[in-house]
PDB file of C-alpha atoms in Angstrom:
ATOM      1  CA  MET D   1      20.787  -3.843 -29.675  1.00 56.00           C
ATOM      2  CA  THR D   2      18.518  -6.447 -30.982  1.00 72.00           C
ATOM      3  CA  ASP D   3      14.912  -5.664 -31.335  1.00 81.00           C
ATOM      4  CA  SER D   4      14.021  -8.048 -28.485  1.00 82.00           C
ATOM      5  CA  VAL D   5      16.380  -6.251 -26.098  1.00 89.00           C
ATOM      6  CA  HIS D   6      15.165  -2.878 -27.092  1.00 89.00           C
ATOM      7  CA  LEU D   7      11.556  -3.805 -26.436  1.00 88.00           C
ATOM      8  CA  PHE D   8      12.430  -5.428 -23.197  1.00 94.00           C
ATOM      9  CA  ASP D   9      14.255  -2.513 -22.085  1.00 93.00           C
ATOM     10  CA  ARG D  10      11.568  -0.062 -23.037  1.00 93.00           C
ATOM     11  CA  HIS D  11       9.250  -1.893 -20.615  1.00 94.00           C
ATOM     12  CA  ARG D  12      11.851  -2.654 -17.813  1.00 94.00           C
ATOM     13  CA  PRO D  13      10.751   0.465 -15.576  1.00 92.00           C
ATOM     14  CA  ARG D  14       7.323  -0.719 -15.388  1.00 92.00           C
ATOM     15  CA  LEU D  15       8.201  -4.285 -14.703  1.00 96.00           C
ATOM     16  CA  TYR D  16      10.633  -3.269 -11.927  1.00 95.00           C
ATOM     17  CA  GLY D  17       7.790  -0.876 -10.549  1.00 93.00           C
ATOM     18  CA  ILE D  18       5.614  -3.822 -10.323  1.00 95.00           C
ATOM     19  CA  ALA D  19       8.032  -6.318  -8.957  1.00 97.00           C
ATOM     20  CA  TYR D  20       9.256  -3.759  -6.290  1.00 96.00           C
ATOM     21  CA  ARG D  21       5.783  -2.749  -5.219  1.00 96.00           C
ATOM     22  CA  MET D  22       4.937  -6.531  -4.881  1.00 97.00           C
ATOM     23  CA  LEU D  23       7.968  -7.631  -2.759  1.00 97.00           C
ATOM     24  CA  GLY D  24       9.387  -4.483  -1.077  1.00 96.00           C
ATOM     25  CA  ALA D  25      12.812  -5.792  -1.641  1.00 96.00           C
ATOM     26  CA  VAL D  26      15.251  -4.415  -4.081  1.00 94.00           C
ATOM     27  CA  ALA D  27      17.437  -7.620  -4.954  1.00 94.00           C
ATOM     28  CA  GLU D  28      14.079  -9.797  -5.031  1.00 96.00           C
ATOM     29  CA  ALA D  29      12.404  -7.415  -7.655  1.00 96.00           C
ATOM     30  CA  GLU D  30      15.608  -7.330  -9.582  1.00 96.00           C
ATOM     31  CA  ASP D  31      15.455 -11.206  -9.644  1.00 97.00           C
ATOM     32  CA  VAL D  32      11.918 -11.239 -10.794  1.00 98.00           C
ATOM     33  CA  VAL D  33      12.813  -8.858 -13.593  1.00 97.00           C
ATOM     34  CA  GLN D  34      15.772 -10.923 -14.734  1.00 97.00           C
ATOM     35  CA  ASP D  35      13.565 -14.060 -14.681  1.00 98.00           C
ATOM     36  CA  ALA D  36      10.938 -12.157 -16.784  1.00 97.00           C
ATOM     37  CA  TRP D  37      13.865 -11.399 -19.369  1.00 97.00           C
ATOM     38  CA  LEU D  38      14.811 -14.974 -19.403  1.00 95.00           C
ATOM     39  CA  ARG D  39      11.174 -15.836 -20.277  1.00 95.00           C
ATOM     40  CA  TRP D  40      11.055 -13.072 -22.955  1.00 95.00           C
ATOM     41  CA  HIS D  41      14.359 -14.251 -24.296  1.00 90.00           C
ATOM     42  CA  GLY D  42      13.217 -17.871 -24.734  1.00 90.00           C
ATOM     43  CA  ALA D  43       9.480 -16.832 -26.088  1.00 89.00           C
ATOM     44  CA  ASP D  44       8.221 -17.319 -29.579  1.00 89.00           C
ATOM     45  CA  ARG D  45       7.755 -13.554 -30.120  1.00 82.00           C
ATOM     46  CA  THR D  46       5.853 -14.134 -33.210  1.00 83.00           C
ATOM     47  CA  ALA D  47       2.799 -15.403 -31.105  1.00 87.00           C
ATOM     48  CA  VAL D  48       3.053 -12.332 -28.722  1.00 89.00           C
ATOM     49  CA  GLU D  49       0.409  -9.945 -29.685  1.00 89.00           C
ATOM     50  CA  ASN D  50       1.105  -7.363 -27.097  1.00 92.00           C
ATOM     51  CA  THR D  51       4.314  -7.091 -25.886  1.00 93.00           C
ATOM     52  CA  GLU D  52       3.669  -4.993 -22.828  1.00 93.00           C
ATOM     53  CA  ALA D  53       0.725  -6.994 -21.597  1.00 93.00           C
ATOM     54  CA  TRP D  54       2.931 -10.361 -22.041  1.00 95.00           C
ATOM     55  CA  LEU D  55       5.740  -8.905 -20.037  1.00 96.00           C
ATOM     56  CA  VAL D  56       3.422  -7.563 -17.128  1.00 96.00           C
ATOM     57  CA  ARG D  57       1.533 -10.740 -17.044  1.00 96.00           C
ATOM     58  CA  VAL D  58       4.737 -12.785 -16.682  1.00 97.00           C
ATOM     59  CA  THR D  59       6.398 -10.289 -14.343  1.00 98.00           C
ATOM     60  CA  THR D  60       3.219 -10.390 -11.909  1.00 97.00           C
ATOM     61  CA  ARG D  61       3.019 -13.921 -11.993  1.00 97.00           C
ATOM     62  CA  LEU D  62       6.665 -14.280 -11.161  1.00 98.00           C
ATOM     63  CA  ALA D  63       6.273 -11.714  -8.410  1.00 98.00           C
ATOM     64  CA  ILE D  64       3.275 -13.607  -6.934  1.00 97.00           C
ATOM     65  CA  ASP D  65       5.219 -16.857  -6.822  1.00 97.00           C
ATOM     66  CA  ARG D  66       8.216 -14.974  -5.267  1.00 96.00           C
ATOM     67  CA  LEU D  67       6.061 -13.261  -2.670  1.00 97.00           C
ATOM     68  CA  ARG D  68       4.440 -16.679  -1.638  1.00 95.00           C
ATOM     69  CA  ALA D  69       7.862 -17.974  -0.849  1.00 94.00           C
ATOM     70  CA  ALA D  70       8.990 -14.788   0.867  1.00 93.00           C
ATOM     71  CA  LYS D  71       5.827 -14.639   2.833  1.00 90.00           C
ATOM     72  CA  ALA D  72       6.991 -18.187   4.606  1.00 87.00           C
ATOM     73  CA  GLU D  73      10.523 -16.707   5.112  1.00 89.00           C
ATOM     74  CA  ARG D  74       9.134 -13.459   6.618  1.00 91.00           C
ATOM     75  CA  GLU D  75       7.017 -15.473   9.201  1.00 88.00           C
ATOM     76  CA  SER D  76      10.582 -16.840  10.703  1.00 91.00           C
ATOM     77  CA  TYR D  77      12.029 -13.257  10.549  1.00 94.00           C
ATOM     78  CA  VAL D  78      13.494 -11.830  13.574  1.00 94.00           C
ATOM     79  CA  GLY D  79      11.321  -8.912  14.703  1.00 93.00           C
ATOM     80  CA  VAL D  80       9.462  -6.814  12.466  1.00 95.00           C
ATOM     81  CA  TRP D  81       9.958  -7.153   8.699  1.00 97.00           C
ATOM     82  CA  LEU D  82       9.936  -3.547   6.843  1.00 97.00           C
ATOM     83  CA  PRO D  83      10.394  -2.913   3.402  1.00 97.00           C
ATOM     84  CA  GLU D  84      13.925  -2.303   1.741  1.00 97.00           C
ATOM     85  CA  PRO D  85      14.194   1.452   1.309  1.00 96.00           C
ATOM     86  CA  MET D  86      15.395   2.661  -2.164  1.00 92.00           C
ATOM     87  CA  LEU D  87      16.945   5.694  -3.305  1.00 85.00           C
ATOM     88  CA  MET D  88      15.009   6.965  -6.598  1.00 69.00           C
ATOM     89  CA  ALA D  89      15.755   9.488  -9.215  1.00 54.00           C
ATOM     90  CA  ALA D  90      13.930  12.805  -8.661  1.00 48.00           C
ATOM     91  CA  PRO D  91      10.383  12.719 -10.320  1.00 48.00           C
ATOM     92  CA  ALA D  92      10.131  15.169 -13.231  1.00 48.00           C
ATOM     93  CA  THR D  93       6.751  16.426 -12.903  1.00 51.00           C
ATOM     94  CA  PRO D  94       4.171  17.357 -10.096  1.00 51.00           C
ATOM     95  CA  GLU D  95       2.188  14.429 -11.049  1.00 47.00           C
ATOM     96  CA  GLN D  96       5.197  12.086 -10.815  1.00 48.00           C
ATOM     97  CA  ILE D  97       5.887  13.588  -7.445  1.00 48.00           C
ATOM     98  CA  HIS D  98       2.270  12.890  -6.192  1.00 46.00           C
ATOM     99  CA  GLU D  99       2.339   9.323  -7.501  1.00 46.00           C
ATOM    100  CA  LEU D 100       5.795   8.420  -5.967  1.00 50.00           C
ATOM    101  CA  ALA D 101       4.750   9.784  -2.675  1.00 48.00           C
ATOM    102  CA  ASP D 102       1.497   7.850  -2.659  1.00 57.00           C
ATOM    103  CA  ASP D 103       2.462   4.410  -3.799  1.00 74.00           C
ATOM    104  CA  VAL D 104       6.070   3.605  -3.217  1.00 87.00           C
ATOM    105  CA  SER D 105       6.506   5.136   0.025  1.00 92.00           C
ATOM    106  CA  VAL D 106       7.931   2.627   2.863  1.00 95.00           C
ATOM    107  CA  ALA D 107       4.779   3.309   4.809  1.00 94.00           C
ATOM    108  CA  PHE D 108       2.519   2.114   1.846  1.00 94.00           C
ATOM    109  CA  LEU D 109       4.858  -0.851   1.057  1.00 96.00           C
ATOM    110  CA  PHE D 110       4.364  -1.856   4.726  1.00 96.00           C
ATOM    111  CA  LEU D 111       0.724  -1.532   4.649  1.00 95.00           C
ATOM    112  CA  LEU D 112       0.634  -3.912   1.697  1.00 96.00           C
ATOM    113  CA  GLU D 113       2.119  -6.542   3.594  1.00 95.00           C
ATOM    114  CA  ARG D 114      -1.363  -7.055   5.093  1.00 94.00           C
ATOM    115  CA  LEU D 115      -2.481  -8.668   1.730  1.00 96.00           C
ATOM    116  CA  SER D 116      -2.175 -12.016   0.191  1.00 96.00           C
ATOM    117  CA  PRO D 117       0.015 -12.397  -2.910  1.00 97.00           C
ATOM    118  CA  ASP D 118      -2.867 -12.539  -5.349  1.00 97.00           C
ATOM    119  CA  ALA D 119      -4.761  -9.564  -3.451  1.00 98.00           C
ATOM    120  CA  ARG D 120      -1.745  -7.363  -3.515  1.00 97.00           C
ATOM    121  CA  ALA D 121      -1.221  -7.926  -7.045  1.00 97.00           C
ATOM    122  CA  ALA D 122      -4.963  -7.244  -7.930  1.00 98.00           C
ATOM    123  CA  PHE D 123      -4.814  -4.108  -5.809  1.00 97.00           C
ATOM    124  CA  LEU D 124      -1.627  -2.772  -7.130  1.00 96.00           C
ATOM    125  CA  MET D 125      -2.602  -3.437 -10.859  1.00 96.00           C
ATOM    126  CA  ARG D 126      -6.116  -1.710 -10.411  1.00 96.00           C
ATOM    127  CA  ASP D 127      -5.465   0.994  -7.861  1.00 94.00           C
ATOM    128  CA  VAL D 128      -1.832   1.894  -8.930  1.00 92.00           C
ATOM    129  CA  PHE D 129      -1.430   1.016 -12.463  1.00 92.00           C
ATOM    130  CA  ASP D 130      -4.930   1.543 -13.360  1.00 92.00           C
ATOM    131  CA  SER D 131      -5.419  -1.749 -15.184  1.00 95.00           C
ATOM    132  CA  GLU D 132      -8.831  -3.019 -16.438  1.00 96.00           C
ATOM    133  CA  TYR D 133     -10.567  -5.734 -14.431  1.00 97.00           C
ATOM    134  CA  ALA D 134     -10.523  -7.896 -17.425  1.00 96.00           C
ATOM    135  CA  ASP D 135      -6.612  -7.674 -17.750  1.00 95.00           C
ATOM    136  CA  ILE D 136      -6.170  -8.258 -14.200  1.00 97.00           C
ATOM    137  CA  ALA D 137      -8.303 -11.478 -14.355  1.00 97.00           C
ATOM    138  CA  ARG D 138      -6.239 -12.699 -17.179  1.00 95.00           C
ATOM    139  CA  ILE D 139      -3.026 -12.132 -15.211  1.00 94.00           C
ATOM    140  CA  LEU D 140      -4.328 -13.916 -12.096  1.00 96.00           C
ATOM    141  CA  ASP D 141      -6.230 -16.683 -14.015  1.00 95.00           C
ATOM    142  CA  LYS D 142      -9.423 -15.570 -12.240  1.00 97.00           C
ATOM    143  CA  THR D 143     -12.928 -14.664 -13.224  1.00 97.00           C
ATOM    144  CA  GLU D 144     -13.421 -11.082 -13.556  1.00 97.00           C
ATOM    145  CA  ALA D 145     -16.042 -10.920 -10.862  1.00 97.00           C
ATOM    146  CA  ALA D 146     -13.555 -12.914  -8.556  1.00 98.00           C
ATOM    147  CA  THR D 147     -11.079 -10.094  -9.511  1.00 98.00           C
ATOM    148  CA  ARG D 148     -13.355  -7.208  -8.457  1.00 98.00           C
ATOM    149  CA  GLN D 149     -14.054  -8.881  -5.169  1.00 98.00           C
ATOM    150  CA  LEU D 150     -10.507  -9.422  -4.562  1.00 97.00           C
ATOM    151  CA  VAL D 151      -9.860  -5.667  -5.075  1.00 98.00           C
ATOM    152  CA  ARG D 152     -12.569  -4.761  -2.829  1.00 97.00           C
ATOM    153  CA  ARG D 153     -11.631  -6.989  -0.097  1.00 96.00           C
ATOM    154  CA  ALA D 154      -7.956  -5.600  -0.288  1.00 97.00           C
ATOM    155  CA  ARG D 155      -9.391  -2.005  -0.251  1.00 96.00           C
ATOM    156  CA  LEU D 156     -11.278  -2.679   3.065  1.00 95.00           C
ATOM    157  CA  GLN D 157      -7.904  -4.348   4.467  1.00 94.00           C
ATOM    158  CA  LEU D 158      -5.782  -1.638   3.752  1.00 93.00           C
ATOM    159  CA  ARG D 159      -8.522   1.188   4.817  1.00 88.00           C
ATOM    160  CA  ASP D 160      -7.605   1.294   8.439  1.00 80.00           C
ATOM    161  CA  GLY D 161      -3.964   1.926   7.963  1.00 74.00           C
ATOM    162  CA  ALA D 162      -4.180   4.498   5.425  1.00 72.00           C
ATOM    163  CA  PRO D 163      -3.618   8.081   6.239  1.00 68.00           C
ATOM    164  CA  ARG D 164      -6.852   9.879   6.541  1.00 64.00           C
ATOM    165  CA  GLU D 165      -5.720  13.065   4.603  1.00 69.00           C
ATOM    166  CA  THR D 166      -2.880  13.938   2.086  1.00 80.00           C
ATOM    167  CA  VAL D 167      -0.335  16.146   3.696  1.00 88.00           C
ATOM    168  CA  PRO D 168       1.957  18.355   1.215  1.00 90.00           C
ATOM    169  CA  ARG D 169       5.208  16.993   0.869  1.00 90.00           C
ATOM    170  CA  ALA D 170       6.729  20.388   1.965  1.00 94.00           C
ATOM    171  CA  THR D 171       5.071  20.051   5.217  1.00 96.00           C
ATOM    172  CA  LEU D 172       6.580  16.751   6.051  1.00 96.00           C
ATOM    173  CA  ARG D 173      10.236  18.160   4.963  1.00 97.00           C
ATOM    174  CA  ARG D 174       9.641  21.188   7.236  1.00 98.00           C
ATOM    175  CA  LEU D 175       8.702  18.810  10.157  1.00 98.00           C
ATOM    176  CA  LEU D 176      11.591  16.474   9.554  1.00 98.00           C
ATOM    177  CA  LEU D 177      14.222  19.412   9.202  1.00 98.00           C
ATOM    178  CA  ALA D 178      12.957  20.758  12.636  1.00 98.00           C
ATOM    179  CA  PHE D 179      13.051  17.412  14.209  1.00 98.00           C
ATOM    180  CA  SER D 180      16.648  16.837  12.544  1.00 98.00           C
ATOM    181  CA  ASP D 181      17.659  20.054  14.041  1.00 98.00           C
ATOM    182  CA  ALA D 182      16.291  19.288  17.427  1.00 98.00           C
ATOM    183  CA  MET D 183      18.113  15.886  17.550  1.00 97.00           C
ATOM    184  CA  GLN D 184      21.392  17.531  16.658  1.00 95.00           C
ATOM    185  CA  ARG D 185      21.077  20.003  19.427  1.00 95.00           C
ATOM    186  CA  SER D 186      19.989  17.393  21.938  1.00 96.00           C
ATOM    187  CA  ASP D 187      16.622  19.256  22.544  1.00 97.00           C
ATOM    188  CA  PHE D 188      14.396  16.943  24.205  1.00 98.00           C
ATOM    189  CA  HIS D 189      11.632  19.567  24.460  1.00 98.00           C
ATOM    190  CA  GLY D 190      11.939  20.277  20.857  1.00 98.00           C
ATOM    191  CA  LEU D 191      11.993  16.637  19.894  1.00 98.00           C
ATOM    192  CA  HIS D 192       8.805  15.970  22.105  1.00 98.00           C
ATOM    193  CA  ALA D 193       6.897  18.908  20.643  1.00 98.00           C
ATOM    194  CA  LEU D 194       7.226  17.523  17.221  1.00 98.00           C
ATOM    195  CA  LEU D 195       5.601  14.279  18.077  1.00 98.00           C
ATOM    196  CA  SER D 196       2.057  13.452  18.471  1.00 98.00           C
ATOM    197  CA  ASP D 197       1.110  12.127  22.167  1.00 98.00           C
ATOM    198  CA  ASP D 198       0.464   8.719  20.495  1.00 97.00           C
ATOM    199  CA  ALA D 199       3.369   8.609  18.228  1.00 98.00           C
ATOM    200  CA  GLN D 200       4.576   5.013  17.235  1.00 98.00           C
ATOM    201  CA  LEU D 201       8.131   3.854  16.246  1.00 98.00           C
ATOM    202  CA  ILE D 202       8.513   0.412  14.353  1.00 98.00           C
ATOM    203  CA  GLY D 203      12.012  -0.785  13.936  1.00 98.00           C
ATOM    204  CA  ASP D 204      13.685  -3.489  11.799  1.00 98.00           C
ATOM    205  CA  GLY D 205      17.009  -4.772  12.919  1.00 97.00           C
ATOM    206  CA  GLY D 206      16.721  -8.180  11.003  1.00 95.00           C
ATOM    207  CA  GLY D 207      18.228  -9.867  14.313  1.00 94.00           C
ATOM    208  CA  LYS D 208      21.374  -8.328  13.485  1.00 95.00           C
ATOM    209  CA  VAL D 209      21.427  -5.014  15.237  1.00 95.00           C
ATOM    210  CA  ALA D 210      19.301  -4.120  18.432  1.00 91.00           C
ATOM    211  CA  SER D 211      16.023  -2.417  17.363  1.00 93.00           C
ATOM    212  CA  PHE D 212      12.655  -1.694  19.073  1.00 92.00           C
ATOM    213  CA  ALA D 213      10.112  -3.555  17.126  1.00 93.00           C
ATOM    214  CA  SER D 214       7.450  -1.316  18.579  1.00 95.00           C
ATOM    215  CA  LEU D 215       7.451   1.741  20.959  1.00 97.00           C
ATOM    216  CA  VAL D 216       4.539   4.051  21.507  1.00 98.00           C
ATOM    217  CA  GLY D 217       4.290   7.425  23.030  1.00 98.00           C
ATOM    218  CA  GLY D 218       5.637  10.868  21.910  1.00 98.00           C
ATOM    219  CA  LYS D 219       7.469  11.303  25.237  1.00 98.00           C
ATOM    220  CA  ARG D 220       9.010   7.737  24.887  1.00 98.00           C
ATOM    221  CA  LEU D 221      10.075   8.287  21.395  1.00 98.00           C
ATOM    222  CA  ALA D 222      11.444  11.852  22.314  1.00 98.00           C
ATOM    223  CA  GLN D 223      13.591  10.112  25.072  1.00 98.00           C
ATOM    224  CA  LEU D 224      14.849   7.600  22.610  1.00 97.00           C
ATOM    225  CA  PHE D 225      16.242   9.979  20.087  1.00 97.00           C
ATOM    226  CA  TYR D 226      17.536  12.266  22.783  1.00 97.00           C
ATOM    227  CA  ALA D 227      19.404   9.359  24.384  1.00 96.00           C
ATOM    228  CA  GLY D 228      21.015   8.296  21.065  1.00 95.00           C
ATOM    229  CA  LYS D 229      22.401  11.875  20.490  1.00 95.00           C
ATOM    230  CA  ARG D 230      23.651  12.065  24.069  1.00 94.00           C
ATOM    231  CA  ARG D 231      25.292   8.518  23.506  1.00 94.00           C
ATOM    232  CA  PHE D 232      26.989   9.228  20.252  1.00 95.00           C
ATOM    233  CA  ARG D 233      27.620  13.052  20.750  1.00 93.00           C
ATOM    234  CA  GLU D 234      29.401  14.536  17.508  1.00 94.00           C
ATOM    235  CA  THR D 235      29.744  11.314  15.793  1.00 96.00           C
ATOM    236  CA  MET D 236      25.963  11.283  14.806  1.00 96.00           C
ATOM    237  CA  ARG D 237      24.597  13.423  12.197  1.00 96.00           C
ATOM    238  CA  THR D 238      21.380  13.402  10.319  1.00 97.00           C
ATOM    239  CA  GLU D 239      20.337  14.265   6.856  1.00 96.00           C
ATOM    240  CA  VAL D 240      16.892  14.777   5.127  1.00 97.00           C
ATOM    241  CA  VAL D 241      16.571  13.397   1.550  1.00 95.00           C
ATOM    242  CA  GLU D 242      14.028  11.716  -0.629  1.00 93.00           C
ATOM    243  CA  VAL D 243      13.720   7.915  -0.244  1.00 94.00           C
ATOM    244  CA  ASN D 244      10.873   5.781  -1.935  1.00 93.00           C
ATOM    245  CA  GLY D 245       9.514   9.267  -3.232  1.00 88.00           C
ATOM    246  CA  GLN D 246       9.213  10.842   0.382  1.00 91.00           C
ATOM    247  CA  TRP D 247      11.202  13.009   2.583  1.00 95.00           C
ATOM    248  CA  THR D 248      13.107  10.707   4.938  1.00 97.00           C
ATOM    249  CA  LEU D 249      15.637  11.037   7.636  1.00 98.00           C
ATOM    250  CA  LEU D 250      19.005   9.410   7.400  1.00 98.00           C
ATOM    251  CA  ARG D 251      21.045   8.909  10.543  1.00 98.00           C
ATOM    252  CA  PHE D 252      24.707   8.263  10.349  1.00 97.00           C
ATOM    253  CA  ILE D 253      27.094   7.316  13.331  1.00 97.00           C
ATOM    254  CA  GLY D 254      30.716   8.312  12.119  1.00 95.00           C
ATOM    255  CA  ASP D 255      30.797   7.428   8.301  1.00 92.00           C
ATOM    256  CA  GLU D 256      28.354   4.597   8.649  1.00 96.00           C
ATOM    257  CA  LEU D 257      24.673   4.773   7.763  1.00 97.00           C
ATOM    258  CA  GLU D 258      23.100   3.562  10.901  1.00 97.00           C
ATOM    259  CA  SER D 259      19.325   3.900   9.916  1.00 98.00           C
ATOM    260  CA  VAL D 260      16.766   4.947   7.354  1.00 98.00           C
ATOM    261  CA  GLN D 261      13.935   6.587   9.191  1.00 98.00           C
ATOM    262  CA  SER D 262      10.267   7.037   7.275  1.00 97.00           C
ATOM    263  CA  TYR D 263       8.045   9.357   8.853  1.00 97.00           C
ATOM    264  CA  GLU D 264       4.236   9.944   8.597  1.00 96.00           C
ATOM    265  CA  THR D 265       2.559  13.134   9.920  1.00 96.00           C
ATOM    266  CA  ASP D 266      -0.925  14.489  10.382  1.00 95.00           C
ATOM    267  CA  GLY D 267       0.196  17.844   9.177  1.00 95.00           C
ATOM    268  CA  ARG D 268       0.913  19.256  12.534  1.00 96.00           C
ATOM    269  CA  ARG D 269       3.153  16.718  14.352  1.00 97.00           C
ATOM    270  CA  LEU D 270       5.016  13.361  13.319  1.00 98.00           C
ATOM    271  CA  THR D 271       2.639  10.463  14.215  1.00 97.00           C
ATOM    272  CA  ARG D 272       5.001   7.475  13.320  1.00 97.00           C
ATOM    273  CA  VAL D 273       8.349   6.365  12.189  1.00 98.00           C
ATOM    274  CA  LEU D 274       9.638   3.210  10.434  1.00 98.00           C
ATOM    275  CA  VAL D 275      13.071   2.770  11.412  1.00 98.00           C
ATOM    276  CA  GLN D 276      15.136   0.510   8.889  1.00 98.00           C
ATOM    277  CA  ARG D 277      18.398  -0.688  10.705  1.00 98.00           C
ATOM    278  CA  ASN D 278      18.863  -4.159   9.268  1.00 98.00           C
ATOM    279  CA  PRO D 279      22.520  -3.534   7.518  1.00 97.00           C
ATOM    280  CA  ASP D 280      21.465  -5.854   4.578  1.00 96.00           C
ATOM    281  CA  LYS D 281      18.695  -3.426   3.706  1.00 97.00           C
ATOM    282  CA  LEU D 282      20.918  -0.362   4.155  1.00 97.00           C
ATOM    283  CA  ALA D 283      23.493  -1.571   2.135  1.00 96.00           C
ATOM    284  CA  ARG D 284      22.458  -0.310  -1.185  1.00 94.00           C
ATOM    285  CA  ILE D 285      21.621   3.163  -0.052  1.00 95.00           C
ATOM    286  CA  ALA D 286      25.002   3.119   1.885  1.00 94.00           C
ATOM    287  CA  ARG D 287      26.878   2.434  -1.315  1.00 93.00           C
ATOM    288  CA  ALA D 288      24.832   4.987  -3.427  1.00 90.00           C
ATOM    289  CA  LEU D 289      25.797   7.764  -1.082  1.00 88.00           C
ATOM    290  CA  GLY D 290      29.498   6.847  -1.096  1.00 80.00           C
TER     291      GLY D 290
END
């Protein structure tokens, strides 16, 4: 392995982390990292003072450009666009577990869709990757004052949608296991009891499969999940696994992965579920699960 390949591969996880958080799509993030490699391969490396800083700048700029194009495409997307979920290796430390649960969750990536490409990059670099404002300003080709303003506005835009308090991972897992069990037993009252009165469901079918764009009300959601089990009976099964650093419910119909369901909780009941049903966005997880 040449020195240039070794240097790039050493920073690849960080570059992919930036691209995936920017785009919320696995293939697009992989394309950005590949483009960054091509830029690196063709660069005059004797002129590069700091390899990591150079690669982060190039990757972020590529991701911004890709997101601008994706924003236009997502405006014509059929239904609600939700991020593509991703199976991830188990975090090694409690600190890594906390970080992943906070900043790679489907809910967090969906929240980031509110931001412009520049604002998303500035917010991620500052609040997730802890970059200095001066470094972010150089990446975005803005003044440091403008960058600070961009981050401040991004925080304000995201504030309303952010959870009010952090809930232990074990709590969400316990609630999801109980919800999965109630679903498997066709227990309508059990499902209803685990959902908040104003629980919300947001679904992404991509125009390829039927999906509710939005459904509100714990009773209505319980009826939906209850009806699904009654319809598919023994061919339907569920699993609770880690996706995007969070405990998540997978639903299978026969041998096919039918949906990836990312839940939020207030610590007592389930408050929101983001249901990914677009087959294109389930393909990688389905392959990984065999």
